[in-house]
Coordinates of C-alpha atoms in Angstrom, one line a residue:
M1 CA -17.6 -24.3 27.7
T2 CA -19.5 -21.5 26.0
T3 CA -19.8 -21.8 22.2
W4 CA -20.6 -19.0 19.9
S5 CA -21.1 -17.8 16.3
I6 CA -19.8 -14.7 14.5
R7 CA -22.4 -12.3 13.1
E8 CA -22.3 -8.9 11.4
V9 CA -24.1 -6.1 13.2
P10 CA -26.8 -4.7 10.9
V11 CA -27.2 -1.0 10.2
S12 CA -30.7 -0.3 11.6
E13 CA -32.9 2.7 11.4
T14 CA -32.7 3.3 15.1
P15 CA -30.9 1.6 18.0
D16 CA -34.3 0.6 19.6
G17 CA -34.6 -3.1 19.7
A18 CA -31.2 -3.6 17.8
W19 CA -29.8 -6.1 20.3
L20 CA -26.7 -6.9 18.3
L21 CA -25.8 -3.2 18.2
Q22 CA -26.5 -2.8 21.9
G23 CA -24.4 -5.9 22.7
Y24 CA -21.6 -4.6 20.5
T25 CA -21.7 -1.2 22.3
D26 CA -21.8 -2.9 25.8
A27 CA -18.8 -5.1 24.9
I28 CA -16.8 -2.1 23.7
N29 CA -17.5 -0.3 26.9
D30 CA -16.6 -3.3 29.0
V31 CA -13.3 -3.5 27.2
L32 CA -12.6 0.2 27.5
L33 CA -13.4 0.2 31.2
D34 CA -11.1 -2.7 31.8
A35 CA -8.3 -1.1 29.8
W36 CA -8.5 2.4 31.3
G37 CA -10.3 2.1 34.6
N38 CA -12.6 5.0 33.8
R39 CA -15.5 5.8 31.5
D40 CA -14.1 8.7 29.5
F41 CA -14.0 6.7 26.3
E42 CA -17.5 5.2 26.8
R43 CA -19.7 5.1 23.7
T44 CA -23.5 4.9 23.1
A45 CA -25.5 2.8 20.7
T46 CA -26.9 5.9 19.0
E47 CA -23.4 7.3 18.4
I48 CA -22.0 4.0 17.0
L49 CA -25.0 3.6 14.8
G50 CA -24.5 7.2 13.5
S51 CA -20.9 6.3 12.6
M52 CA -22.0 3.2 10.6
R53 CA -24.8 4.8 8.5
D54 CA -22.7 6.7 5.9
Q55 CA -20.1 4.4 4.3
R56 CA -19.3 6.2 1.1
Y57 CA -15.7 6.9 2.1
I58 CA -15.1 4.0 4.5
R59 CA -16.8 0.6 4.5
K60 CA -17.4 -0.4 8.1
P61 CA -18.2 -4.0 8.9
R62 CA -18.9 -4.6 12.6
L63 CA -18.8 -8.2 13.9
V64 CA -19.8 -9.8 17.2
A65 CA -19.3 -13.2 18.8
V66 CA -22.7 -14.3 20.0
A67 CA -23.1 -17.0 22.7
D68 CA -25.1 -19.9 21.4
D69 CA -28.7 -20.1 22.7
E70 CA -31.2 -22.7 21.5
H71 CA -34.0 -20.0 21.4
D72 CA -31.7 -17.3 19.9
A73 CA -33.0 -14.9 22.5
P74 CA -32.4 -11.2 21.5
D75 CA -30.2 -10.5 24.6
P76 CA -27.3 -8.1 24.4
A77 CA -25.6 -10.0 27.3
R78 CA -25.0 -12.8 24.8
I79 CA -22.4 -10.7 23.0
L80 CA -19.0 -12.0 24.2
G81 CA -16.7 -9.8 22.1
Y82 CA -16.6 -7.6 19.0
A83 CA -14.5 -6.7 16.0
M84 CA -14.3 -3.5 14.0
V85 CA -13.1 -3.3 10.4
N86 CA -12.6 0.0 8.5
L87 CA -11.9 -0.3 4.8
P88 CA -11.0 3.0 3.1
L89 CA -12.8 3.3 -0.3
Q90 CA -11.1 6.4 -1.8
D91 CA -7.4 6.4 -0.7
N92 CA -5.2 3.9 1.1
T93 CA -7.3 1.2 -0.5
H94 CA -4.6 -1.4 0.3
T95 CA -5.2 -1.0 4.0
A96 CA -7.6 -2.1 6.6
Q97 CA -7.9 -0.8 10.2
V98 CA -9.0 -3.5 12.6
E99 CA -9.8 -3.9 16.3
V100 CA -10.8 -6.9 18.3
G101 CA -12.0 -6.9 21.9
V102 CA -13.5 -9.5 24.3
R103 CA -15.3 -8.9 27.5
P104 CA -13.1 -9.6 30.5
A105 CA -15.3 -12.5 31.8
H106 CA -15.0 -14.3 28.4
R107 CA -11.3 -14.1 27.7
R108 CA -8.9 -17.0 27.1
Q109 CA -11.6 -19.1 25.5
G110 CA -10.7 -18.5 21.9
V111 CA -13.2 -15.7 21.2
A112 CA -10.6 -13.2 20.2
S113 CA -9.0 -15.7 17.8
A114 CA -12.3 -16.5 16.2
L115 CA -13.1 -12.8 15.7
Y116 CA -9.7 -12.2 14.3
D117 CA -10.0 -15.1 11.8
A118 CA -13.4 -13.6 10.7
V119 CA -11.7 -10.2 10.3
L120 CA -9.0 -11.7 8.2
A121 CA -11.6 -13.2 5.9
V122 CA -13.3 -9.8 5.5
V123 CA -10.0 -8.1 4.8
R124 CA -8.7 -10.7 2.3
D125 CA -12.0 -10.7 0.5
A126 CA -11.7 -6.9 0.1
G127 CA -8.2 -7.3 -1.4
R128 CA -6.4 -5.5 1.4
T129 CA -2.7 -6.2 1.9
T130 CA -1.9 -4.1 5.0
L131 CA -3.6 -4.3 8.4
T132 CA -3.2 -1.8 11.2
T133 CA -4.4 -2.1 14.8
S134 CA -3.8 -0.5 18.2
T135 CA -3.2 -1.8 21.8
D136 CA -3.7 0.3 24.9
Q137 CA -1.6 0.8 28.0
R138 CA -2.2 2.9 31.1
A139 CA 1.5 3.9 31.5
E140 CA 4.5 3.7 29.3
P141 CA 7.1 1.4 30.9
P142 CA 10.7 2.6 31.6
E143 CA 13.4 1.3 29.3
G144 CA 14.6 -2.2 30.3
P145 CA 14.0 -5.9 29.9
G146 CA 10.6 -7.1 28.9
T147 CA 9.8 -3.9 26.9
L148 CA 9.3 -3.6 23.2
A149 CA 10.3 -0.4 21.3
A150 CA 8.6 0.9 18.2
T151 CA 10.5 0.9 14.9
T152 CA 10.8 4.7 15.2
G153 CA 13.0 4.1 18.3
V154 CA 10.8 6.2 20.4
G155 CA 8.2 4.9 22.9
R156 CA 7.9 1.4 24.5
L157 CA 5.3 -1.2 25.5
V158 CA 5.4 -4.1 27.9
A159 CA 6.0 -7.0 25.5
D160 CA 4.1 -9.5 27.7
D161 CA 0.9 -7.5 28.1
A162 CA -2.1 -9.2 26.5
G163 CA -2.5 -6.9 23.6
P164 CA 1.1 -7.0 22.4
R165 CA 1.2 -10.7 22.9
F166 CA -1.8 -11.2 20.7
A167 CA -0.4 -8.9 18.0
L168 CA 3.1 -10.4 18.0
A169 CA 1.7 -13.9 17.8
R170 CA -0.1 -13.0 14.6
G171 CA 2.9 -11.3 12.9
F172 CA 2.2 -7.6 13.6
A173 CA 5.1 -5.2 13.9
L174 CA 5.1 -2.3 16.4
E175 CA 5.5 0.7 14.1
Q176 CA 4.7 3.6 16.5
V177 CA 3.9 4.4 20.1
E178 CA 1.5 7.2 21.0
R179 CA 1.3 9.0 24.3
Y180 CA -2.1 9.8 25.8
S181 CA -2.2 13.0 27.8
V182 CA -4.9 14.6 30.0
F183 CA -5.5 18.3 30.7
D184 CA -7.4 19.1 33.9
L185 CA -9.9 21.9 34.2
P186 CA -10.2 24.4 35.7
F187 CA -6.7 25.5 34.7
D188 CA -4.2 28.2 35.5
E189 CA -5.7 31.0 33.5
D190 CA -2.7 33.2 33.8
L191 CA -0.4 30.5 32.4
V192 CA -2.5 29.8 29.4
A193 CA -3.0 33.5 28.7
K194 CA 0.7 34.0 28.9
H195 CA 1.4 31.2 26.4
R196 CA -1.3 32.6 24.0
A197 CA 0.1 36.2 24.2
E198 CA 3.7 35.0 23.6
A199 CA 2.5 32.9 20.6
E200 CA 0.5 35.8 19.2
A201 CA 3.5 38.1 19.5
H202 CA 5.7 35.6 17.8
A203 CA 3.3 34.9 15.0
G204 CA 2.8 38.6 14.3
P205 CA 0.1 40.5 12.4
D206 CA 0.1 38.1 9.4
Y207 CA -2.0 35.6 11.4
R208 CA -5.4 35.9 13.0
L209 CA -7.7 33.4 14.7
V210 CA -11.0 32.2 13.2
S211 CA -13.3 29.7 14.9
W212 CA -16.6 27.8 14.4
V213 CA -18.7 25.1 16.0
N214 CA -19.7 22.0 14.0
H215 CA -20.3 23.6 10.6
V216 CA -17.3 25.2 8.9
P217 CA -18.3 28.5 7.2
E218 CA -18.5 28.3 3.4
E219 CA -15.6 30.8 3.2
W220 CA -13.3 28.2 4.8
V221 CA -14.6 24.8 3.7
D222 CA -12.0 24.3 0.9
E223 CA -9.2 25.4 3.2
Y224 CA -10.4 23.1 6.0
A225 CA -10.6 20.2 3.5
L226 CA -6.9 20.9 2.6
L227 CA -6.0 20.9 6.3
N228 CA -7.7 17.5 6.8
T229 CA -5.8 16.2 3.7
R230 CA -2.5 17.5 5.2
M231 CA -3.3 15.6 8.4
S232 CA -2.4 12.4 6.4
T233 CA 0.9 13.7 5.2
D234 CA 2.3 16.3 7.7
V235 CA 2.1 14.3 10.9
P236 CA 4.6 11.6 12.1
L237 CA 3.5 8.2 10.8
G238 CA 6.3 6.0 12.0
G239 CA 6.6 3.0 9.8
L240 CA 2.9 2.9 9.0
D241 CA 2.3 2.3 5.3
L242 CA -0.2 5.1 4.7
E243 CA -0.6 7.5 1.8
E244 CA -2.3 10.8 1.3
D245 CA -6.0 10.8 2.2
V246 CA -7.7 13.5 0.1
W247 CA -10.5 15.6 1.5
D248 CA -12.7 18.0 -0.4
A249 CA -15.7 20.2 0.5
E250 CA -18.2 17.4 -0.1
R251 CA -16.4 15.1 2.3
I252 CA -16.3 17.8 4.9
R253 CA -20.1 18.3 4.7
V254 CA -20.8 14.5 4.7
T255 CA -18.6 14.2 7.9
E256 CA -20.4 17.1 9.5
Q257 CA -23.7 15.3 9.0
Q258 CA -22.3 12.1 10.4
Y259 CA -21.1 13.9 13.5
Q260 CA -24.5 15.4 13.9
D261 CA -26.1 11.9 13.7
R262 CA -23.6 10.7 16.3
G263 CA -24.4 13.5 18.7
L264 CA -20.8 14.8 18.5
A265 CA -19.9 18.5 18.6
L266 CA -16.7 20.0 17.2
L267 CA -15.1 23.3 18.5
V268 CA -12.6 24.3 15.9
M269 CA -10.0 27.0 16.2
A270 CA -7.9 27.9 13.2
A271 CA -5.2 30.4 12.2
E272 CA -5.6 32.4 9.0
H273 CA -2.6 33.6 7.1
V274 CA -4.0 37.0 6.4
P275 CA -1.9 37.9 3.3
T276 CA -3.0 34.8 1.4
H277 CA -6.4 34.3 3.0
T278 CA -5.6 30.7 3.7
L279 CA -5.6 28.5 6.8
A280 CA -2.2 27.7 8.2
A281 CA -3.2 25.7 11.4
F282 CA -6.1 24.3 13.3
T283 CA -7.1 22.4 16.4
C284 CA -10.5 21.1 17.5
F285 CA -12.2 19.6 20.5
M286 CA -14.8 16.8 20.1
A287 CA -17.5 16.8 22.7
V288 CA -19.3 13.5 23.2
P289 CA -23.0 12.9 23.9
N290 CA -22.6 10.8 27.1
S291 CA -20.4 13.1 29.2
D292 CA -20.3 16.9 29.9
E293 CA -17.1 16.5 31.9
F294 CA -14.8 15.0 29.2
V295 CA -13.9 16.1 25.7
H296 CA -11.4 14.7 23.2
Q297 CA -8.7 16.9 21.8
D298 CA -9.2 15.9 18.2
D299 CA -6.8 16.8 15.3
T300 CA -4.2 19.5 15.6
L301 CA -2.0 20.6 12.7
V302 CA 0.3 23.3 11.6
I303 CA 1.1 22.8 7.9
K304 CA 4.8 22.6 7.1
E305 CA 4.9 25.9 5.2
H306 CA 3.9 27.8 8.4
R307 CA 5.9 26.1 11.1
G308 CA 8.2 27.9 13.4
R309 CA 5.7 30.7 14.2
R310 CA 4.2 29.1 17.3
L311 CA 0.8 28.6 15.6
G312 CA 0.3 25.3 17.4
M313 CA 0.6 27.0 20.8
L314 CA -1.6 29.8 19.6
V315 CA -4.6 27.8 18.4
K316 CA -4.4 25.3 21.3
A317 CA -4.2 28.0 24.0
A318 CA -7.0 30.0 22.5
N319 CA -9.2 26.9 22.1
L320 CA -8.6 26.0 25.8
Q321 CA -9.7 29.4 26.8
R322 CA -12.8 29.1 24.6
L323 CA -13.6 25.6 26.0
A324 CA -13.6 26.9 29.6
A325 CA -15.8 29.8 28.7
E326 CA -18.3 27.9 26.5
R327 CA -18.4 24.5 28.3
P328 CA -17.8 25.2 32.0
T329 CA -18.7 21.7 33.1
V330 CA -15.7 20.1 31.3
R331 CA -13.1 18.8 33.7
R332 CA -10.8 16.8 31.5
V333 CA -9.4 16.9 27.9
G334 CA -7.7 13.9 26.5
T335 CA -5.3 13.9 23.5
W336 CA -3.0 11.5 21.6
N337 CA 0.4 12.3 20.0
A338 CA 3.1 10.1 18.5
E339 CA 6.0 9.9 20.9
E340 CA 8.3 11.2 18.2
N341 CA 6.2 14.3 17.7
S342 CA 8.4 16.3 20.1
Y343 CA 7.1 19.7 19.0
M344 CA 3.4 19.0 19.8
L345 CA 4.3 17.1 23.0
A346 CA 6.3 20.1 24.2
I347 CA 3.3 22.4 23.6
N348 CA 1.1 20.1 25.6
V349 CA 3.5 19.8 28.5
A350 CA 3.9 23.6 28.6
L351 CA 0.2 24.0 28.8
G352 CA -0.2 21.5 31.6
F353 CA -1.1 18.2 29.9
R354 CA 0.1 15.2 31.9
P355 CA 0.9 11.7 30.6
A356 CA -1.9 9.2 31.2
G357 CA -1.1 6.1 29.2
G358 CA -0.8 5.5 25.5
S359 CA -1.1 3.0 22.7
G360 CA 0.9 0.8 20.4
E361 CA 0.3 1.2 16.6
W362 CA 0.8 -2.1 14.9
Q363 CA 1.0 -3.1 11.2
L364 CA 0.8 -6.5 9.4
R365 CA 1.6 -7.0 5.7
L366 CA -0.4 -9.9 4.3
S367 CA 1.3 -12.3 1.9

């Protein structure tokens, strides 16, 4: 039987020769391919390293289970599994976000349990009292025996799937279910144009669209920071014990640099409330370095004070038109929404997004 040790992945200057980082990356990609059956979520060592470098807002320990070898050969194939820990340092400092994954060929040998025990030690040492984690599913099961419902009462998982079994055995509670949806390109241009025109008419002249790529103009940086803060308070959180996560202009600029280091590109579309010269809504696409066919639909938000004016539909339809014009090789957009977020899900369905799986959002309160 294979034996192993747990090590922390160091933050190196470059990914070249960083075999623990490369093995960590390979293990993540093996787990994602097994979970989803495609490579849309695949990551690169350069992108992961870029995410690890700046830790002023979140401490980011990354652990790997390394198969024992008498010569300790620097071979990425020795990495059996990985663990990710995110420890917020500014707000929500009672929490830790964790993730554990094991390559399919090395499961049911205790690797996941060993990694989880190492994660718990890190979390407890940091004084955290609430853990959150996620489990993936390719399709939401119909209501019936063998399913597990979130505490919100909306959304289900198969209780006997490996991820839910692991979480339940360790005391986690299912607090929310998210739907993963995919939008296929090219799309019906007339349909999207119709939705945009109707939304513009409903919003009226008090709102106008503004957009940028990667770097928010100085004119809007404080407003954009406020929108990012409101993402932590104005979206459904189910039973997750999360508080306001405050952003300011400095954090926006730090994150922009981090995205540049990771090779990510952001296409942001926002709606200005003209009378007050403030931003009322935004949406953004995140383009990844390893695919020109897939982009993530990242955050979308209409702040509470401006809801009921179809601004969500307006910014999303406009950004889809822009995506098709500026990145014609894109064939798929993927997005996540809480199952209880009926308003945003209705927008997605109207535009043509189709259900393509989802996730369970779990929480554990440590004694």
